[in-house]
XYZ file of C-alpha atoms in Angstrom:
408
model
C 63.441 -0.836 9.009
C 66.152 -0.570 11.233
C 67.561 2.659 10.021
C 64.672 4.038 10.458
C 64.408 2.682 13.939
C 67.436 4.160 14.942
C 66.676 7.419 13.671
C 63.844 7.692 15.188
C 65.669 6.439 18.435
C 68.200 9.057 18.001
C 65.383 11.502 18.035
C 64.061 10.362 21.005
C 66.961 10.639 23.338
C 67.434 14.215 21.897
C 63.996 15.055 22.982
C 64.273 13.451 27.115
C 68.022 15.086 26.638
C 66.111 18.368 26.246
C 63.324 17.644 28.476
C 65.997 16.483 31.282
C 67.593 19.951 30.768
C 64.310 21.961 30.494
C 63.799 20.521 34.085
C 66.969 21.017 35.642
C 66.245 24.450 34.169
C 63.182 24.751 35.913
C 64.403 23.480 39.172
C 67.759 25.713 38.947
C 65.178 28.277 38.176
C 62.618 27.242 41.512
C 65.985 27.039 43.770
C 66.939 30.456 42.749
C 63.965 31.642 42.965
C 63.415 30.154 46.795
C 67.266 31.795 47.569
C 66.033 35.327 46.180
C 62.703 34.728 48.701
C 65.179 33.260 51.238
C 67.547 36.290 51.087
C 64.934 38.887 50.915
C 63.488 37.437 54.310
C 66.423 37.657 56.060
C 67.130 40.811 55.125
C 64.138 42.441 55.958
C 64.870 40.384 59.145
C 67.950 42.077 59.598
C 66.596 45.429 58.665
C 63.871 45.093 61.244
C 66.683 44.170 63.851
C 68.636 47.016 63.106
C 65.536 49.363 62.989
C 64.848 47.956 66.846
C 68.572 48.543 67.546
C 68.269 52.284 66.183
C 65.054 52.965 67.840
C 66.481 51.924 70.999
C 69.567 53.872 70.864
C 67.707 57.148 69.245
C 64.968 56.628 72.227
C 68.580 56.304 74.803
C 69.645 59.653 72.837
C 66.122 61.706 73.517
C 66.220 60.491 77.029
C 69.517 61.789 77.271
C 68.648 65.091 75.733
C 65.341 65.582 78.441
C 68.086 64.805 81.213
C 70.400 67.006 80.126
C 67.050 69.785 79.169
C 65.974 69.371 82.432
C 69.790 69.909 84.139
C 70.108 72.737 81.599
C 66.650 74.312 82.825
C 67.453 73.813 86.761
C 70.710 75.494 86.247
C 69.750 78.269 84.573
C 66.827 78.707 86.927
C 69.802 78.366 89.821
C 72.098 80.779 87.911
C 68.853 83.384 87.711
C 68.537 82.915 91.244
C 71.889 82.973 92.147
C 72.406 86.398 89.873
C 69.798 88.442 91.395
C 71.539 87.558 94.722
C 74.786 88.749 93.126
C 73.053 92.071 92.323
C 72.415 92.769 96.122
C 75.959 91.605 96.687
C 77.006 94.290 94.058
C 75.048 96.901 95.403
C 76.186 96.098 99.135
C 79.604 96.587 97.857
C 79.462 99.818 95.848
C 77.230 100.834 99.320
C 80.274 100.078 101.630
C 82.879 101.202 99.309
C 81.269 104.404 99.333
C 80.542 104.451 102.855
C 84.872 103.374 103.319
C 85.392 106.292 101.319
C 83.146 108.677 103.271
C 85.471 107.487 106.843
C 88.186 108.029 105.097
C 88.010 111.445 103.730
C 86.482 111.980 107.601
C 89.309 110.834 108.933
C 91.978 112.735 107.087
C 89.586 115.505 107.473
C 90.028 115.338 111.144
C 93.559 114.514 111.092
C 94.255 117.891 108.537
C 92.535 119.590 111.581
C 94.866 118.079 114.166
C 97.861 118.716 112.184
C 96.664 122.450 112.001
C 95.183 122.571 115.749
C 98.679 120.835 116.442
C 100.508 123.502 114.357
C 98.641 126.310 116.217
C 99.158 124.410 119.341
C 102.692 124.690 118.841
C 103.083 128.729 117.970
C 100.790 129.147 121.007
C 103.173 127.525 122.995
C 106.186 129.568 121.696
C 104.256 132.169 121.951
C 103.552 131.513 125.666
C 107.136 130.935 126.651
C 108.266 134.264 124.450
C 106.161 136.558 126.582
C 107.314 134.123 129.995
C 110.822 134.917 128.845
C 110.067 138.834 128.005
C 108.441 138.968 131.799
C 111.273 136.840 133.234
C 113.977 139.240 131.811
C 112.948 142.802 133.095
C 116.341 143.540 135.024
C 116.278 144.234 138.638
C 112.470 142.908 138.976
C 113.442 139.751 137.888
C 116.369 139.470 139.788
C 114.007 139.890 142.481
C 112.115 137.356 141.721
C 114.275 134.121 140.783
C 116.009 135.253 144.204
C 112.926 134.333 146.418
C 114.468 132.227 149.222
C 116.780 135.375 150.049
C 114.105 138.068 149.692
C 110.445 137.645 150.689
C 108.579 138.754 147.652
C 105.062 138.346 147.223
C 105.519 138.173 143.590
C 105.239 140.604 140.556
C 102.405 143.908 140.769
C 100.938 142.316 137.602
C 100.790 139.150 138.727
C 98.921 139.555 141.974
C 96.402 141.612 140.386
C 93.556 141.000 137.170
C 92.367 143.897 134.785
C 89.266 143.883 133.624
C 89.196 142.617 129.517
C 90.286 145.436 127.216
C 91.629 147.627 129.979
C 95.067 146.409 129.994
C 97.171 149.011 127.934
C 95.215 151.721 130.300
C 96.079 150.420 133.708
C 99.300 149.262 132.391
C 99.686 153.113 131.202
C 98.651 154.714 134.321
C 101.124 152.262 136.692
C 104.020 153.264 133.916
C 107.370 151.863 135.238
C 105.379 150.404 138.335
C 103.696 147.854 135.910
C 107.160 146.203 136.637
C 107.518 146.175 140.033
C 107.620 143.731 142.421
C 105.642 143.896 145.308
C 106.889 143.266 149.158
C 105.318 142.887 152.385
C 106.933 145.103 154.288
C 109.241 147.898 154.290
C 112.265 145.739 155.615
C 111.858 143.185 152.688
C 112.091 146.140 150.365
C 115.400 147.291 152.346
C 116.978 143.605 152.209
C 115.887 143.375 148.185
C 117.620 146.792 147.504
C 120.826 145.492 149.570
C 120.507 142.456 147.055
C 120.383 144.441 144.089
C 123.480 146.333 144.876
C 125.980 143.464 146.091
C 124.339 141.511 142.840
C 124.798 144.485 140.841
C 121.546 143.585 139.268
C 120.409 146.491 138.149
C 117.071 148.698 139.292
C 113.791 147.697 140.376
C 110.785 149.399 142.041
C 109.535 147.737 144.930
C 105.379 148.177 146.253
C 105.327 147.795 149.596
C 101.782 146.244 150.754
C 102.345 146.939 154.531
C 99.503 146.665 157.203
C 95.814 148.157 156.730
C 95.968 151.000 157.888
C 93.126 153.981 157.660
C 91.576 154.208 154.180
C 93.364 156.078 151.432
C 91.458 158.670 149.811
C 89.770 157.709 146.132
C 87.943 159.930 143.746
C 84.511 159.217 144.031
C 82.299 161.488 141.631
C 80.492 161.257 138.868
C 82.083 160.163 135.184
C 80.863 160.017 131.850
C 79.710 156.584 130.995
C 82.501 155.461 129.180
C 84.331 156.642 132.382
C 85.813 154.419 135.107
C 87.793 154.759 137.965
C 91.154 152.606 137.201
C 90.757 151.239 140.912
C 87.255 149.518 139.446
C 88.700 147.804 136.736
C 91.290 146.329 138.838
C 90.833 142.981 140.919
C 93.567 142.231 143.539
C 93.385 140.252 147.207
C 96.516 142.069 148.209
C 97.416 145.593 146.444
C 93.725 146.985 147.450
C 96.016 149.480 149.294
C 98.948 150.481 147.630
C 96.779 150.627 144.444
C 94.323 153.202 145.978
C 97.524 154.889 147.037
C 98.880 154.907 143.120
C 95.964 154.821 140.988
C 93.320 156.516 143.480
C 93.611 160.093 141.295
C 93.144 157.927 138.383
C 90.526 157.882 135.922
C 90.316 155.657 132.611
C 88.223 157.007 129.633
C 87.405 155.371 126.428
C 89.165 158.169 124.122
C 91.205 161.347 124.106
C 87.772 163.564 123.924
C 86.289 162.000 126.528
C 89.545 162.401 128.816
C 89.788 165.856 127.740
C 85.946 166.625 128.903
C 86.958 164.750 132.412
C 89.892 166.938 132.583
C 88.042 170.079 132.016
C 85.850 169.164 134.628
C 87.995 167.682 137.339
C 91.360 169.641 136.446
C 93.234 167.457 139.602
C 92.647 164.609 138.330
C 95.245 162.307 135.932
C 93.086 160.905 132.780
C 94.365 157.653 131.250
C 92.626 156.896 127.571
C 91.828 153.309 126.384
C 95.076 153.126 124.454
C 97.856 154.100 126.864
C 97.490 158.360 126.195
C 98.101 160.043 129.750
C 96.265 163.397 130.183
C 97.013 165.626 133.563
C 96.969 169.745 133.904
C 100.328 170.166 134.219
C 101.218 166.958 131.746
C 100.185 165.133 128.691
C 102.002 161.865 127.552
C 101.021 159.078 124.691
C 101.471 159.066 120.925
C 101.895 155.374 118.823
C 101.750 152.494 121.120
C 105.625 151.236 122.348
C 106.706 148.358 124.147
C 104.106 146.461 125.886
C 103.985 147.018 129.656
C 104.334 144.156 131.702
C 100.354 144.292 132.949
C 99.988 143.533 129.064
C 102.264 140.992 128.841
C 100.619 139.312 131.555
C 97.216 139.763 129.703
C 98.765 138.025 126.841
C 100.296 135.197 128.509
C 96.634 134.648 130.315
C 95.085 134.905 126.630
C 97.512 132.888 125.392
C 97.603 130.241 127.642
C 93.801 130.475 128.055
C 94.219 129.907 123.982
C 96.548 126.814 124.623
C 94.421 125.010 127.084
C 91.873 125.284 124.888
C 93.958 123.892 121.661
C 94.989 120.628 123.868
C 91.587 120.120 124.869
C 90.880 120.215 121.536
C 93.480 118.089 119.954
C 92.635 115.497 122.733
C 88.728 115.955 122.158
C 90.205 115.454 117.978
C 92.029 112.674 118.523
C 89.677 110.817 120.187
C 87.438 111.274 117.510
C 90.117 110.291 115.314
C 90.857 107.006 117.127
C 86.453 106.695 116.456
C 87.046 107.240 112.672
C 90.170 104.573 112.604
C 87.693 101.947 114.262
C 85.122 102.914 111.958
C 87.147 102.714 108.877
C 88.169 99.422 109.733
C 85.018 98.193 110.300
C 83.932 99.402 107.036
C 86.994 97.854 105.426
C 86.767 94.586 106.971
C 82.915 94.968 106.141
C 84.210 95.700 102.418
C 87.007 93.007 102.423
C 84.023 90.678 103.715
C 81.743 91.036 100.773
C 84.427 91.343 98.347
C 85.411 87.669 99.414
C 81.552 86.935 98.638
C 81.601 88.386 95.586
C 84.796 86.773 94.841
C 82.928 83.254 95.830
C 79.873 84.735 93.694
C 81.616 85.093 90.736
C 83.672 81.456 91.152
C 79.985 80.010 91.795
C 78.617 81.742 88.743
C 81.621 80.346 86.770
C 81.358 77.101 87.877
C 77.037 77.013 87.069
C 77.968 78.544 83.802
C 79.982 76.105 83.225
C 77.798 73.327 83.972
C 75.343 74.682 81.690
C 77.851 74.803 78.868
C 77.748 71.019 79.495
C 74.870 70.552 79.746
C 73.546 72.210 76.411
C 76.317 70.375 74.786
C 75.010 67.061 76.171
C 71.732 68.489 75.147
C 72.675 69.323 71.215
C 74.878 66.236 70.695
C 71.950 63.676 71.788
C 69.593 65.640 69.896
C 71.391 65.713 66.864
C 71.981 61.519 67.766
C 68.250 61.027 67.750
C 67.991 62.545 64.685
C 70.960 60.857 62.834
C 69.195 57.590 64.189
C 65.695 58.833 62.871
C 67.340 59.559 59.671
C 68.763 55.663 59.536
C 65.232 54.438 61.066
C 63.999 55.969 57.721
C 66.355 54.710 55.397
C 65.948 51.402 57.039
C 62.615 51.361 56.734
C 62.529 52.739 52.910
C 65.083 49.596 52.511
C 62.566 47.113 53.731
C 59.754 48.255 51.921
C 62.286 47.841 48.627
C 62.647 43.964 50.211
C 59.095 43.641 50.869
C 58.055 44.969 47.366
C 60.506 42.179 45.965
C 59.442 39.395 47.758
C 55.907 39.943 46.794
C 57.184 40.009 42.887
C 58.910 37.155 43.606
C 56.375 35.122 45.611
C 53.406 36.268 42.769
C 55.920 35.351 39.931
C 54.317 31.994 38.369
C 56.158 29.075 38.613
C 57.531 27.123 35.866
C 55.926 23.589 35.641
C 58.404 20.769 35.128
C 58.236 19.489 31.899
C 56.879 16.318 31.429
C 58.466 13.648 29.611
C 56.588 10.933 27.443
């Protein structure tokens, strides 16, 4: 009937209602389904793209890191190199400073002995004009004698005669007052120097006159004891050979008072002279501590002293010509020294500047290894992410598919 008809109608539609939505179901379900697949493919695309990005830029990051190992290991090996050279550098230095120091302390070692040579020089010299100015000052004599171009004198006895080393104090002993004298060549120039002294009022003087040769004077001539001479032998003169025969040719010169004393015993006319000045004769003794230095002595001294002084200038000019040696050398050495100080100096700047460099270079070194690692770290987690992607797809693709239903 047609209730029933309708009913049954009714039914139907419910039932393709149902099947209409089962399907949409099933192809909402495929669609989403093919997305999922769809998005899991382009994912693991991705990944894969970013894994070849990484690997790129880690493999960028090692090469960097063997550049900057290989700078890192040349500089070093340059620095090594460049370090023992600084050694030898070092050790030239400290070798020249030391050798600097050596001139040095030679130079002020010979200008400490110039100051003192000069110092000596110096006393020497005042010592020399002292005993000039003690000679110069003996009264009438040296009247005399700064009053040449009136009088003819010949010049001083002790000038114009040498006594042998050691002898002076003897001879100038036995002469006594005549040690002082000045000597004349004839009688007349003795007259004229006495008429000089007296209008001068100069004072007293005892005149030697040298005169012409005549006959030989007579001289003792025996035996002595060997510390004996005749004061005639230890007396070298040009001029007074005469005159001094005449003064000192009853003169003999021992070495002491006991040895004068045996002369005298034996030769009782003869006048004995000892080595320090003591006068021994028959009829008269005379000596005692030594007194004023006789002229002859004087004269010794000034020699001795200017002997002395002559050789003190020759050696302060022999010193300072080694000194002006020792200057040049010291500034060779120093320049020498200043030289490889300015080496070192560049040494040390190089060093600094490799150092440096290497500093740099390590850095580089570190930061693009720890790069490559960061990136090996993503390329992992990358990978572990597309292994997740690929492990879903294959779900997905292996899930069964849900068969449309079918309606009758």
């Amino acid at each position: 009937n047609l209730a029933a008809a309708e009913g049954e109608l009714k039914a139907r539609e419910n039932e393709l209602a149902q099947a209409l939505r089962a399907a949409a179901d099933v192809r909402e379900g495929n669609a989403r389904r093919e997305g999922e697949i769809n998005s899991l493919l382009s994912r693991i695309q991705a990944s894969e793209a970013e894994i070849a990005r990484l690997s790129r830029n880690r493999d960028d990051a090692l090469n960097r890191a063997a550049q900057a190992q290989q700078q890192f290991a040349a500089k070093e090996a340059e620095i090594a190199g460049h370090g023992a050279g600084e050694e030898e550098l070092d050790s030239d230095y400290q070798g020249k400073k030391s050798a600097l120091d050596t001139a040095n302390a030679e130079l002020e070692a010979l200008r400490d002995r110039e100051r003192a040579i000069e110092r000596e020089r110096s006393s020497t010299q005042a010592r020399v004009e002292a005993l000039k100015l003690s000679v110069a000052s003996r009264d009438g004599s040296a009247a005399l004698l700064n009053a040449r171009n009136e009088v003819p004198v010949l010049g001083s006895l002790a000038s114009l005669m040498e006594v042998a080393s050691g002898w002076e104090v003897a001879i100038g002993a036995a002469l006594g007052s005549l040690a002082d004298a000045v000597v004349v060549g004839r009688l007349s120039d003795a007259l004229d120097a006495l008429t000089l002294l007296k209008r001068e009022n100069a004072g007293r003087a005892e005149i030697v006159v040298v005169g012409a040769q005549e006959s030989p004077v007579q001289i003792f001539n025996q035996p002595l004891p060997q510390s004996a001479y005749r004061a005639v032998d230890l007396i070298r003169t040009s001029q007074l050979q005469r005159p001094l025969a005449q003064l000192l040719g009853n003169t003999v010169i021992a070495e002491s008072l006991n040895v004068a004393h045996a002369i005298l015993q034996q030769y009782p006319t003869l006048r004995v002279v000892t080595k320090e000045g003591d006068i021994l004769g028959r009829d008269l003794v005379s000596g005692g501590s030594k007194s004023e230095s006789s002229i002859v002595e004087l004269n010794a001294a000034i020699e001795a002293s200017e002997q002395k002084l002559t050789e003190l200038t020759h050696n302060g000019e022999r010193l300072r010509f080694e000194i002006s040696q020792a200057v040049d050398k010291v500034s060779v050495q120093r320049n020498e020294l200043e030289r490889l100080l300015a080496a070192l100096n560049e040494s040390d700047a190089r060093m600094a500047a490799l150092a440096e460099q290497i500093a740099v270079f390590s850095q580089t070194r570190s930061a693009a290894h720890a790069e490559a690692e960061r990136l090996t770290s993503s390329i992992g987690e990358a990978n572990d992410l597309i292994a997740r992607y690929q492990a879903d797809l294959i779900e997905l693709q292996n899930a069964p598919i849900a068969p449309a239903p079918v309606v009758e």
